[in-house]
mmCIF file of C-alpha atoms in Angstrom:
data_model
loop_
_atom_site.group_PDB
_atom_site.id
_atom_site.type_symbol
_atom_site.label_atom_id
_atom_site.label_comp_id
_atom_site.label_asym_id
_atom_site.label_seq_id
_atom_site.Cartn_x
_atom_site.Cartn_y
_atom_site.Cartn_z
ATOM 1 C CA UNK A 1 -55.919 12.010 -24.743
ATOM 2 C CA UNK A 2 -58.726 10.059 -26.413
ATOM 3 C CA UNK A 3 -56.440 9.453 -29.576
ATOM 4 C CA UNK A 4 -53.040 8.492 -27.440
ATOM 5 C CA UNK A 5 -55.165 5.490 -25.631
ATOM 6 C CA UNK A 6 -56.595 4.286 -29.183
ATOM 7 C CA UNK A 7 -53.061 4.525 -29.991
ATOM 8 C CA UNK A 8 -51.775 2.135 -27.215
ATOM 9 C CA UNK A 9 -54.420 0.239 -27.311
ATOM 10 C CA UNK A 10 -54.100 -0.907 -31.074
ATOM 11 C CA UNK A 11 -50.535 -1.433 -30.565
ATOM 12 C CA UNK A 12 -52.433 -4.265 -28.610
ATOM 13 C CA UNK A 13 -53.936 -5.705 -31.673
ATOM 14 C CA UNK A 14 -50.545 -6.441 -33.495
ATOM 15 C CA UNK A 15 -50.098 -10.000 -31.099
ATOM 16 C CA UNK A 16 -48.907 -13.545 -31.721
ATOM 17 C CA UNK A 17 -49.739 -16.679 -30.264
ATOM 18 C CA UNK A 18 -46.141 -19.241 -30.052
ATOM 19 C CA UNK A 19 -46.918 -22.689 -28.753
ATOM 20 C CA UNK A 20 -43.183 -23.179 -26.879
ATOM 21 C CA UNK A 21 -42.201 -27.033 -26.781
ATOM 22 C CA UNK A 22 -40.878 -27.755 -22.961
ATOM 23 C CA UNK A 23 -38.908 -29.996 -20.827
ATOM 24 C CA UNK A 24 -42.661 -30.638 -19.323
ATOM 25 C CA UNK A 25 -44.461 -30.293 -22.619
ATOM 26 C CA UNK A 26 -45.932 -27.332 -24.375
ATOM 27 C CA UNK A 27 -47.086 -24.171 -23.521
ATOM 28 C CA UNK A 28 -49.025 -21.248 -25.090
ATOM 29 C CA UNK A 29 -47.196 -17.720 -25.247
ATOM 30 C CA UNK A 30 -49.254 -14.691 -26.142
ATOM 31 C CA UNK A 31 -46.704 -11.607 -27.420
ATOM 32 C CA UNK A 32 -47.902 -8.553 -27.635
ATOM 33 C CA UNK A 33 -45.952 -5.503 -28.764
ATOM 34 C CA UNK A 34 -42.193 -4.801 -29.709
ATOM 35 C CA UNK A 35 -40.174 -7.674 -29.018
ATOM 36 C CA UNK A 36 -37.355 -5.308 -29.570
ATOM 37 C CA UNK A 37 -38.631 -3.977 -25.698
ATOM 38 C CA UNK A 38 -37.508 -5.416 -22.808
ATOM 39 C CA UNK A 39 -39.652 -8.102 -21.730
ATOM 40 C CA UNK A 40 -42.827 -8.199 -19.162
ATOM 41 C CA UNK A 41 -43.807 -11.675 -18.064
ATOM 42 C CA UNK A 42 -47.317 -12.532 -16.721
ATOM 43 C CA UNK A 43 -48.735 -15.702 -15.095
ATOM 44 C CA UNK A 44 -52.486 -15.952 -14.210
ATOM 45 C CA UNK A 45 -54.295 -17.680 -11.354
ATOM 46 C CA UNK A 46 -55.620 -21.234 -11.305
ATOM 47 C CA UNK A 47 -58.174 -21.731 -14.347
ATOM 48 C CA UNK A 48 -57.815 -18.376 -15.598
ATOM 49 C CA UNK A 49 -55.409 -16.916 -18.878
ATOM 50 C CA UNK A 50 -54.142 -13.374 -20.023
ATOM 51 C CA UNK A 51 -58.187 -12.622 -21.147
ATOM 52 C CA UNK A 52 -59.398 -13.358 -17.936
ATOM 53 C CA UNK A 53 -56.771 -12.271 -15.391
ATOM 54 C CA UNK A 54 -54.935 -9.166 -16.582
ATOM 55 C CA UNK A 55 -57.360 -7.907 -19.358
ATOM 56 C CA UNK A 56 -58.925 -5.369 -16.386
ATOM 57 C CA UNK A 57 -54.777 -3.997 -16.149
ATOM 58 C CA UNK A 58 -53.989 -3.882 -19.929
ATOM 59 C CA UNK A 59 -56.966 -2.768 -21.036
ATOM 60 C CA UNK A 60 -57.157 0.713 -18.530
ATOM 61 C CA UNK A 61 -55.672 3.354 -21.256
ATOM 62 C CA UNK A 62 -53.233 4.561 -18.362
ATOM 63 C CA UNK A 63 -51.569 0.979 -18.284
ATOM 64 C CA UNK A 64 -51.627 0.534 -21.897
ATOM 65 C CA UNK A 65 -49.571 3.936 -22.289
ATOM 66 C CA UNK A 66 -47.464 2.845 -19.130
ATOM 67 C CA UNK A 67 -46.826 -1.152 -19.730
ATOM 68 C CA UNK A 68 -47.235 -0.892 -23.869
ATOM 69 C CA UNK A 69 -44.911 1.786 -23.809
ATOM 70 C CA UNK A 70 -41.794 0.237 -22.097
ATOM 71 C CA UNK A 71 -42.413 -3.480 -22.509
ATOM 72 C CA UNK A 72 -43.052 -6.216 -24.885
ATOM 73 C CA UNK A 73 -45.738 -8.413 -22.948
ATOM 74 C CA UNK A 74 -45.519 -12.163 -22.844
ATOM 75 C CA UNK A 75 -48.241 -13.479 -21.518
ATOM 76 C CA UNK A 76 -47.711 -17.582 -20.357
ATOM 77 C CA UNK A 77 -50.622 -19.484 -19.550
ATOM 78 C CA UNK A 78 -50.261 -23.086 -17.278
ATOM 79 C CA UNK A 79 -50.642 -26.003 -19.341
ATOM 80 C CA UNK A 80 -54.488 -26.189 -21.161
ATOM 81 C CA UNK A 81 -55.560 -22.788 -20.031
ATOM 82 C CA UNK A 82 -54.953 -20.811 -23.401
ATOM 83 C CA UNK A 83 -58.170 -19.815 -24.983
ATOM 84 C CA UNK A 84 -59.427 -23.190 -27.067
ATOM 85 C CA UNK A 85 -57.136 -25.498 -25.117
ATOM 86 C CA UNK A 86 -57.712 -29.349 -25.741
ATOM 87 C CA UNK A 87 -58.165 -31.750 -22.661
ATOM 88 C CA UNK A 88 -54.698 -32.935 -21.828
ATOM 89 C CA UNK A 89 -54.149 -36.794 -21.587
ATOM 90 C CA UNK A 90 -54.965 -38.763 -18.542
ATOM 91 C CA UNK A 91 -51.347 -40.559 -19.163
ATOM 92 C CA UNK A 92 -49.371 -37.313 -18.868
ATOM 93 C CA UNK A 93 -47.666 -37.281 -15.611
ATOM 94 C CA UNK A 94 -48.394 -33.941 -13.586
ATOM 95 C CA UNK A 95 -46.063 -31.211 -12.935
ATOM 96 C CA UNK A 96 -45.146 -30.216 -10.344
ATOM 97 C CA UNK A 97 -44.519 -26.272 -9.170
ATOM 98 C CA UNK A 98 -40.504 -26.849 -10.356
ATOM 99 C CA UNK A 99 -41.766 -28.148 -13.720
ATOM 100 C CA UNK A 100 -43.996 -24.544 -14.320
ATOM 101 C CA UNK A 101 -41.288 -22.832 -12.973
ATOM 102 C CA UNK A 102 -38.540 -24.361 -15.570
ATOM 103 C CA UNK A 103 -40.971 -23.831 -18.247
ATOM 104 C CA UNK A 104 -40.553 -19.805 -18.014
ATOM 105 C CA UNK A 105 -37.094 -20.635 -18.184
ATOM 106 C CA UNK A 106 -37.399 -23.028 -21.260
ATOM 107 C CA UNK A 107 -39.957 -20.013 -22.612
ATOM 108 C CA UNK A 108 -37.299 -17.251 -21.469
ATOM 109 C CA UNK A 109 -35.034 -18.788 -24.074
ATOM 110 C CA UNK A 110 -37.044 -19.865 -26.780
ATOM 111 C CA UNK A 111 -37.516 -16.314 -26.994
ATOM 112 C CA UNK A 112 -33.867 -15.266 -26.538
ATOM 113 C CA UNK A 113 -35.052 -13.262 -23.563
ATOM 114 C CA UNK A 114 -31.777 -12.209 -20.751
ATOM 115 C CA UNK A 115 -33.978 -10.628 -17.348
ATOM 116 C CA UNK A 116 -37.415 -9.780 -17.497
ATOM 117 C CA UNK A 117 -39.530 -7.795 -15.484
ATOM 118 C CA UNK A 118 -42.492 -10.511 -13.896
ATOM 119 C CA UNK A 119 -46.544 -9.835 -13.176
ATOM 120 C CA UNK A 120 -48.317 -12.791 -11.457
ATOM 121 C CA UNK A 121 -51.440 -13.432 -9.794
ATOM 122 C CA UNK A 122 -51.927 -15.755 -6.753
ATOM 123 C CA UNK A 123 -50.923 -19.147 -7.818
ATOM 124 C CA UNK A 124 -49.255 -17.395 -10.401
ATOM 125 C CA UNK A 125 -47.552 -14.941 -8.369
ATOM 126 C CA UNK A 126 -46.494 -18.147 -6.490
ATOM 127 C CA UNK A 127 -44.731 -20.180 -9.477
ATOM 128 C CA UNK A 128 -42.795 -16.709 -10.278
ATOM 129 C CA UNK A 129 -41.419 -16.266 -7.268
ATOM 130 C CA UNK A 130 -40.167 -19.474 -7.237
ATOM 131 C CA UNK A 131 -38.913 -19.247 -10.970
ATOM 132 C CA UNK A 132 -37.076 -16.044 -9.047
ATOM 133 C CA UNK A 133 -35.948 -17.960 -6.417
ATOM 134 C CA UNK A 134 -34.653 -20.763 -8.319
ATOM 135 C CA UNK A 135 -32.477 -18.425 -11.566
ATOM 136 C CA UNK A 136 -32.227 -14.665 -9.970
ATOM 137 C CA UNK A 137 -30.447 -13.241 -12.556
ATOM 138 C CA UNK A 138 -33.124 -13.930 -14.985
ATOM 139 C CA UNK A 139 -35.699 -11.328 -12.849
ATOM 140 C CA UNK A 140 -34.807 -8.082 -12.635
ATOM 141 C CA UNK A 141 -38.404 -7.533 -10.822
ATOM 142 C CA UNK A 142 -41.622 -8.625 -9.387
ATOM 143 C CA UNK A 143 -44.956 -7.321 -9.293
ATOM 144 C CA UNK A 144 -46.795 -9.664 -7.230
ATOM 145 C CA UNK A 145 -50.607 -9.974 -7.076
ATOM 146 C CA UNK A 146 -52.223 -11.610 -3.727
ATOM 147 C CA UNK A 147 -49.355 -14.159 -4.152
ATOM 148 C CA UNK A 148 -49.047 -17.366 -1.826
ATOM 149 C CA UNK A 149 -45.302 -18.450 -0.683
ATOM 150 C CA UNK A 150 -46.629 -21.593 2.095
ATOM 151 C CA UNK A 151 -47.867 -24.465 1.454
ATOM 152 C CA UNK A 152 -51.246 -25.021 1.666
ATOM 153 C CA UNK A 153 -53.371 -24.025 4.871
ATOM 154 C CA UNK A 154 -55.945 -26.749 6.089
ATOM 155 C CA UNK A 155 -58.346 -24.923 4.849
ATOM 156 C CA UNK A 156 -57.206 -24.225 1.695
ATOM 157 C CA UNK A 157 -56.180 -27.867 1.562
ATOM 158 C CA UNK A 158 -59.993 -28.695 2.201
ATOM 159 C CA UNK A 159 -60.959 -26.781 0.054
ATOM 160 C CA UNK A 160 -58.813 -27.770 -3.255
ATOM 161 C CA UNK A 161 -59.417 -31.170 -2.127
ATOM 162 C CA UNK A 162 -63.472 -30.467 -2.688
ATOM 163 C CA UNK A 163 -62.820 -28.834 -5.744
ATOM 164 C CA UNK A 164 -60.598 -31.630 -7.407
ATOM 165 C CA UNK A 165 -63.587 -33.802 -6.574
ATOM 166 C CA UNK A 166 -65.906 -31.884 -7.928
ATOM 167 C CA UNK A 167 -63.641 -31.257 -10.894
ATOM 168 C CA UNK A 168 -62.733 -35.062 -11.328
ATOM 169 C CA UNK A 169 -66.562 -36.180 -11.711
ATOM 170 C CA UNK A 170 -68.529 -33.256 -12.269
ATOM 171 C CA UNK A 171 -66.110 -31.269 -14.418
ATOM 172 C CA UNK A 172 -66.743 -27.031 -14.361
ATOM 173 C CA UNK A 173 -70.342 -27.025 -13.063
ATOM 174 C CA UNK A 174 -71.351 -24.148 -10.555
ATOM 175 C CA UNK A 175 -70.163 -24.862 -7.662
ATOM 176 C CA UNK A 176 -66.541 -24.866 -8.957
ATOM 177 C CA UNK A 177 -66.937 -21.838 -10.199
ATOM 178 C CA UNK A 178 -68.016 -20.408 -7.150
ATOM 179 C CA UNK A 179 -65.515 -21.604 -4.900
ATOM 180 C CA UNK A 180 -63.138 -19.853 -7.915
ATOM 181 C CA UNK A 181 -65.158 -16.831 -7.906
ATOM 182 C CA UNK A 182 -64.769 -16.535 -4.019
ATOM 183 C CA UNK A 183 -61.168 -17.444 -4.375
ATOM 184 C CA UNK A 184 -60.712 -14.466 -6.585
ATOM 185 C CA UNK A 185 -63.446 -11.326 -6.083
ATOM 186 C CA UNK A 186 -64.838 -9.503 -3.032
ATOM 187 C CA UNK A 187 -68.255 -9.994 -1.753
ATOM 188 C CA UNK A 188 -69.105 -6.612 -3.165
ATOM 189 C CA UNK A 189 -68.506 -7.869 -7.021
ATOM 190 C CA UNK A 190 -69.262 -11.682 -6.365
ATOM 191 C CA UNK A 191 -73.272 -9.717 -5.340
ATOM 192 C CA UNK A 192 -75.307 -10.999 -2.950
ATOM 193 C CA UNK A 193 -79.338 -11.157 -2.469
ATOM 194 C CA UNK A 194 -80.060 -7.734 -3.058
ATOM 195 C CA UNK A 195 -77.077 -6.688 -5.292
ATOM 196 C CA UNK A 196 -76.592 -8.588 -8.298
ATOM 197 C CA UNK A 197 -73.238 -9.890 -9.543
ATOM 198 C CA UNK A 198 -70.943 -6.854 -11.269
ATOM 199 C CA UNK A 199 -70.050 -7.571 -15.086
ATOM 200 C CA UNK A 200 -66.447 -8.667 -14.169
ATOM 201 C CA UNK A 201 -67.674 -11.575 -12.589
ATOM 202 C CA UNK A 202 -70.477 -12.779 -15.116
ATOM 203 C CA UNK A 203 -67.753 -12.164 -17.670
ATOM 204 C CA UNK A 204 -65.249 -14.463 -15.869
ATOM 205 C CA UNK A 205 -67.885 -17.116 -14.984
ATOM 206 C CA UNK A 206 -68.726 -17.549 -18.763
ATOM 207 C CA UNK A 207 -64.902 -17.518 -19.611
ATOM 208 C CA UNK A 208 -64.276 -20.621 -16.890
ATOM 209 C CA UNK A 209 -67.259 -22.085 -19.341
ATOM 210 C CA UNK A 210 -64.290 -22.202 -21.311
ATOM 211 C CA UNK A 211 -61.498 -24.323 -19.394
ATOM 212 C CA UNK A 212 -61.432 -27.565 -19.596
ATOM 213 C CA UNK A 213 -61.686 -29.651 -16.305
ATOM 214 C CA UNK A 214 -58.743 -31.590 -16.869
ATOM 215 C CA UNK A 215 -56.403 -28.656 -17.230
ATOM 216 C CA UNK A 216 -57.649 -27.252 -14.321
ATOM 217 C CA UNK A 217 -57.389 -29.883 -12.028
ATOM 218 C CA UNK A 218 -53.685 -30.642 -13.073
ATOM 219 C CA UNK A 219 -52.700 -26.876 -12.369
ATOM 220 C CA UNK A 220 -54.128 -27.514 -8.530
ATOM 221 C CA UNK A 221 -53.174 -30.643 -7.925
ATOM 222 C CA UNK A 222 -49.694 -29.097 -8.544
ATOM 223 C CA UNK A 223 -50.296 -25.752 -6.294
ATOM 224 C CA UNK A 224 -52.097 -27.893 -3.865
ATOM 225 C CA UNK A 225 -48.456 -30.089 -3.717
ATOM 226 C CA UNK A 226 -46.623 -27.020 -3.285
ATOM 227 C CA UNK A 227 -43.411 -26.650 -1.092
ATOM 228 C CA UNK A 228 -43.257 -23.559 1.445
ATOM 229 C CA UNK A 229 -40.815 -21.167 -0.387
ATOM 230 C CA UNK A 230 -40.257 -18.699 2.343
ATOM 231 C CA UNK A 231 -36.731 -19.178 3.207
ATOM 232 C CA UNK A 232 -36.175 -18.849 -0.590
ATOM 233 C CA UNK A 233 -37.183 -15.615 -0.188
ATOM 234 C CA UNK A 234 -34.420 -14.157 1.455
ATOM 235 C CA UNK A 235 -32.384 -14.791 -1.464
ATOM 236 C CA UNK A 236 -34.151 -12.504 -3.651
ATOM 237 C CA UNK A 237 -31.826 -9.757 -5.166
ATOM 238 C CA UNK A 238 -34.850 -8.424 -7.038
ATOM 239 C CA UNK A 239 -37.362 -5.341 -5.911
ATOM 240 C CA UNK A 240 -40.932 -6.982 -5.478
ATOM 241 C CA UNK A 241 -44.316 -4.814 -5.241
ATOM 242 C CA UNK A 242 -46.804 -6.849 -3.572
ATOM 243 C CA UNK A 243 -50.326 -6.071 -4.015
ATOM 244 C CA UNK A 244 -53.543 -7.733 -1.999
ATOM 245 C CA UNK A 245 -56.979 -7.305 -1.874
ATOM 246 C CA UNK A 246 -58.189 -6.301 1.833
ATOM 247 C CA UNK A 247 -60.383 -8.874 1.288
ATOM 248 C CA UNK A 248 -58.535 -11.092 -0.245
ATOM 249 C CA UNK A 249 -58.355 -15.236 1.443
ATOM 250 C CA UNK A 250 -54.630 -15.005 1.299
ATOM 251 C CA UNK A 251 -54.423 -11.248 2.878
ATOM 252 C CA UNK A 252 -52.696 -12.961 5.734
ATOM 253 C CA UNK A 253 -50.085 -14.987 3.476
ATOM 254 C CA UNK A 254 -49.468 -11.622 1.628
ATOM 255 C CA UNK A 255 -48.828 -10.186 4.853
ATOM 256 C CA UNK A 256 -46.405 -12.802 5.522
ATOM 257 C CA UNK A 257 -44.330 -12.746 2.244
ATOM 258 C CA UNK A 258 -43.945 -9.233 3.306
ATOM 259 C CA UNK A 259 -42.448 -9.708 5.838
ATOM 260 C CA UNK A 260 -39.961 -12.374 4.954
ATOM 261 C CA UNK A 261 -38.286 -9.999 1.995
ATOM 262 C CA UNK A 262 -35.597 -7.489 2.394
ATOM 263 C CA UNK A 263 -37.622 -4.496 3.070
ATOM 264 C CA UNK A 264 -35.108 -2.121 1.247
ATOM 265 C CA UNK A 265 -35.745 -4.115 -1.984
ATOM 266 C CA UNK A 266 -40.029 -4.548 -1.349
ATOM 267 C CA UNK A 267 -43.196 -2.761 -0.710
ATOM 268 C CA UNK A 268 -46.675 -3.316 0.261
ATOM 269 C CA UNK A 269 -49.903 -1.556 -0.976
ATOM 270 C CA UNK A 270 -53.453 -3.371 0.457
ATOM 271 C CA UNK A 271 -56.268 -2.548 -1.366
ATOM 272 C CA UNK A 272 -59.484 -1.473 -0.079
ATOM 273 C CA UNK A 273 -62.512 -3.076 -0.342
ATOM 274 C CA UNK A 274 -60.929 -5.933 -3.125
ATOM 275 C CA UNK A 275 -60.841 -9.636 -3.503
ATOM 276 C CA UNK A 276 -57.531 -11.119 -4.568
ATOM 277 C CA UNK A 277 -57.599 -9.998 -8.557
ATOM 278 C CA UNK A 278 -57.256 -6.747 -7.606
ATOM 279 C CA UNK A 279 -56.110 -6.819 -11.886
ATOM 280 C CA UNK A 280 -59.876 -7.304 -12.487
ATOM 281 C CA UNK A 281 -61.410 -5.443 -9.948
ATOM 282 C CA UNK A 282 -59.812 -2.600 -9.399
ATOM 283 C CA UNK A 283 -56.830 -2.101 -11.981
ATOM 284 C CA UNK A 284 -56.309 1.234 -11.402
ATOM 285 C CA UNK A 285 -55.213 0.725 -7.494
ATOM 286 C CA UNK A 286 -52.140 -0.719 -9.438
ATOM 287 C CA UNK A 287 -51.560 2.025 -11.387
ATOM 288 C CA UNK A 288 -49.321 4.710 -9.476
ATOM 289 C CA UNK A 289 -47.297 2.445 -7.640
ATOM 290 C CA UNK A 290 -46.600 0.661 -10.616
ATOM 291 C CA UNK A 291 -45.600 3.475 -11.793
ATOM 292 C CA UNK A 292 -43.403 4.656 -9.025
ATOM 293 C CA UNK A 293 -41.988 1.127 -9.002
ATOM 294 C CA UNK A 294 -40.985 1.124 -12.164
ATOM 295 C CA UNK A 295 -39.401 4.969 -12.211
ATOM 296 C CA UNK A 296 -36.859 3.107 -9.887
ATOM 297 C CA UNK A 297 -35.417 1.112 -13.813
ATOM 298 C CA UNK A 298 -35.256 4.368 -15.394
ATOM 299 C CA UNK A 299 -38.829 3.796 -16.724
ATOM 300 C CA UNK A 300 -41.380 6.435 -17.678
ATOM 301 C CA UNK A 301 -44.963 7.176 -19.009
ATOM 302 C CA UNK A 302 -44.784 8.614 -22.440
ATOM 303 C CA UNK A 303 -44.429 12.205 -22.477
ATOM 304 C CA UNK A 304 -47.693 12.835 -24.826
ATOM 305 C CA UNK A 305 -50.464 11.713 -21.719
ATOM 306 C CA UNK A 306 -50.397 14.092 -19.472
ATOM 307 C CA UNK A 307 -51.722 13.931 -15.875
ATOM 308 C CA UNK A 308 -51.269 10.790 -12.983
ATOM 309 C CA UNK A 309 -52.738 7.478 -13.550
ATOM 310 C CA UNK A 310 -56.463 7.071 -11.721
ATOM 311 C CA UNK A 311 -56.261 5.364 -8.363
ATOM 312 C CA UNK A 312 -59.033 4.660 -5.692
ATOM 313 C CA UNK A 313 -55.790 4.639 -2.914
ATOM 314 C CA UNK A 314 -55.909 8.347 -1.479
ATOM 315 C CA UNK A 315 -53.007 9.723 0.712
ATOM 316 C CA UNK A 316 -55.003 9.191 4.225
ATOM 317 C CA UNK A 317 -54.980 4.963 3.540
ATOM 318 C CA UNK A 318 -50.916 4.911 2.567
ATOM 319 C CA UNK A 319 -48.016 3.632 5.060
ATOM 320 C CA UNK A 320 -44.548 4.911 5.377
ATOM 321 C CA UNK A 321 -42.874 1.702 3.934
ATOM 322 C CA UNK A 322 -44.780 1.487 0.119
ATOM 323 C CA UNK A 323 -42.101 2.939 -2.046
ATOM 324 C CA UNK A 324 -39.432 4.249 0.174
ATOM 325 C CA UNK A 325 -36.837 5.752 -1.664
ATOM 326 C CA UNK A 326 -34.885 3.009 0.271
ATOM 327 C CA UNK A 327 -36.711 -0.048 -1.568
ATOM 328 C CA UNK A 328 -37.879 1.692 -4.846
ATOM 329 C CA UNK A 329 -35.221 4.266 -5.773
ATOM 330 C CA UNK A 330 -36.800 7.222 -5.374
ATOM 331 C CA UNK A 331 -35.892 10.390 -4.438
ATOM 332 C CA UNK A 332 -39.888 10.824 -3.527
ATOM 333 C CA UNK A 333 -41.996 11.399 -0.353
ATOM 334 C CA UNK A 334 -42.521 7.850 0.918
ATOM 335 C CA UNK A 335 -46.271 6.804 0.496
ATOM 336 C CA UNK A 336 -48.103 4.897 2.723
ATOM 337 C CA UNK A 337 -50.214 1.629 1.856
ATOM 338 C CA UNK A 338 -52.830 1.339 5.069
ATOM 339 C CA UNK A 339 -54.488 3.180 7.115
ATOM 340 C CA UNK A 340 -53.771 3.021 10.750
ATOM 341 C CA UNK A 341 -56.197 3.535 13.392
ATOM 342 C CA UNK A 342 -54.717 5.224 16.013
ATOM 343 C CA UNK A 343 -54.784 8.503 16.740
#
């Protein structure tokens, strides 16, 4: 077992950074794997990258042999969040949620790439839907993270309004990175008086060391402009998983999305006692259904790990409509994602 997940886990090691020249400038591309694969796309969440967002998923030995095994990944970061990004020019005009979402196009065929299977993380889950939306037969699925489809609440409004102020004249000083650490962990990582703060989170407070203010503040001024996409959504050919965090700020708007797509073609799991990077804090809730989800393209784990993937969802917290053989192609007993509590 011990020499299968070094295995898959070095395959990891053979990557390649492209820098792809867009309609709306350039972005960063991280490969990894066989390109000869069919292709896995990620997008991260405001002021984060592929390090800092999905390392928790790639880097559990069950998703290496699962994802590693059946995909090449390509992971896109927003404009000025790869690792050792330069400040991007004052002059340059910013995008909006249309110009990200034509960029994975632009990327998509830089690369030669026909569908591709999508992984994206609130505002990223967000600017993949809508790259879904806008050119469905370049998805053939989505795995959604705590994703957003409205526009903004007034309170998130408020909020990313204080935080491009604070960005603007302060630049990444601590209390940005605590109204990003709230935005993406649960109270029980973040720590509080008597608990102190779990190693995911001092690991992605010294990584937003990293971002440049700049960047950041262009990638939410253009979520905080976004359009509500949720009559886009019923256009969606594609399956969707959506995953959330129970504790999660946008619980609600996952809720929502939910409801809004074809539920033969979508399922739910909510995730106990998590924030909204539920890739970070607690990968392996992602792993079976991913799993399951998948099995519905004729994908498998390779036959040399044995056993099911680790997962802190157990039977009694599962709802009839995750994974119906309706919405995922299964010929499986339908799992549940909450727990109800009646009697």
């Amino acid at each position: 077992m011990i020499v299968n997940c070094c295995l898959y886990l070095t395959e990891t090691l053979f990557t390649q950074e492209h820098i792809v020249q867009t309609g709306c400038g350039s972005v960063s591309v991280i490969v990894y794997g066989d390109q000869d694969k069919p292709a896995l796309v990620t997008y991260p969440d405001l002021a984060l990258n592929h390090m800092s967002c999905f390392q928790g998923l790639f880097f559990c030995p069950e998703a290496a042999s699962l994802l590693l095994h059946n995909f090449c990944i390509y992971h896109i970061s927003p404009p000025g969040h790869e690792l050792g990004a330069a400040a991007i020019c004052h002059d340059n005009p910013v995008p909006s949620v249309d110009d990200l979402a034509d960029q994975i196009l632009d990327v998509l065929n830089y690369f030669r790439l026909d569908a591709v299977m999508c992984i994206g993380v609130t505002a990223g889950a967000y600017i993949l839907t809508l790259f879904a939306i806008k050119y469905r037969e370049r998805v053939l699925g989505l795995i959604l993270v705590s994703p957003l489809c409205k526009a903004p609440s007034w309170t998130e409004w408020l909020c990313n309004k204080v935080m491009s102020n604070l960005l603007y004249f302060y630049g990444m000083c601590g209390l940005v990175k605590e109204c990003l650490l709230y935005r993406y962990f649960s109270k029980e990582v973040r720590g509080y008086a008597e608990v102190p703060e779990s190693d995911i989170v001092q690991a992605c407070r010294r990584l937003l060391d990293e971002r440049q203010s700049i960047n950041v503040l262009r990638f939410l001024q253009a979520i905080d402009r976004r359009p509500d996409i949720t009559e886009g959504l019923k256009t969606l050919k594609c399956r969707t998983l959506i995953f959330v965090g129970e504790n999660s700020p946008y619980h609600s708007e996952a809720l929502h999305m939910t409801g809004k797509l074809d539920r033969r073609y979508s399922a739910l799991v909510e995730v106990q006692a998590c924030g909204s990077m539920v890739t970070e804090e607690q990968p392996h809730a992602m792993l079976i259904p991913v799993e399951y989800f998948l099995i519905g393209y004729g994908l498998y784990r390779p036959s040399q790990i044995n056993g099911s993937p680790r997962s802190p969802l157990s039977p009694s917290c599962i709802a009839p409509e995750l994974l119906s053989p309706e919405s995922m192609g299964l010929k499986l007993k339908p799992i549940k994602t909450r727990l109800s509590t009646k009697r």
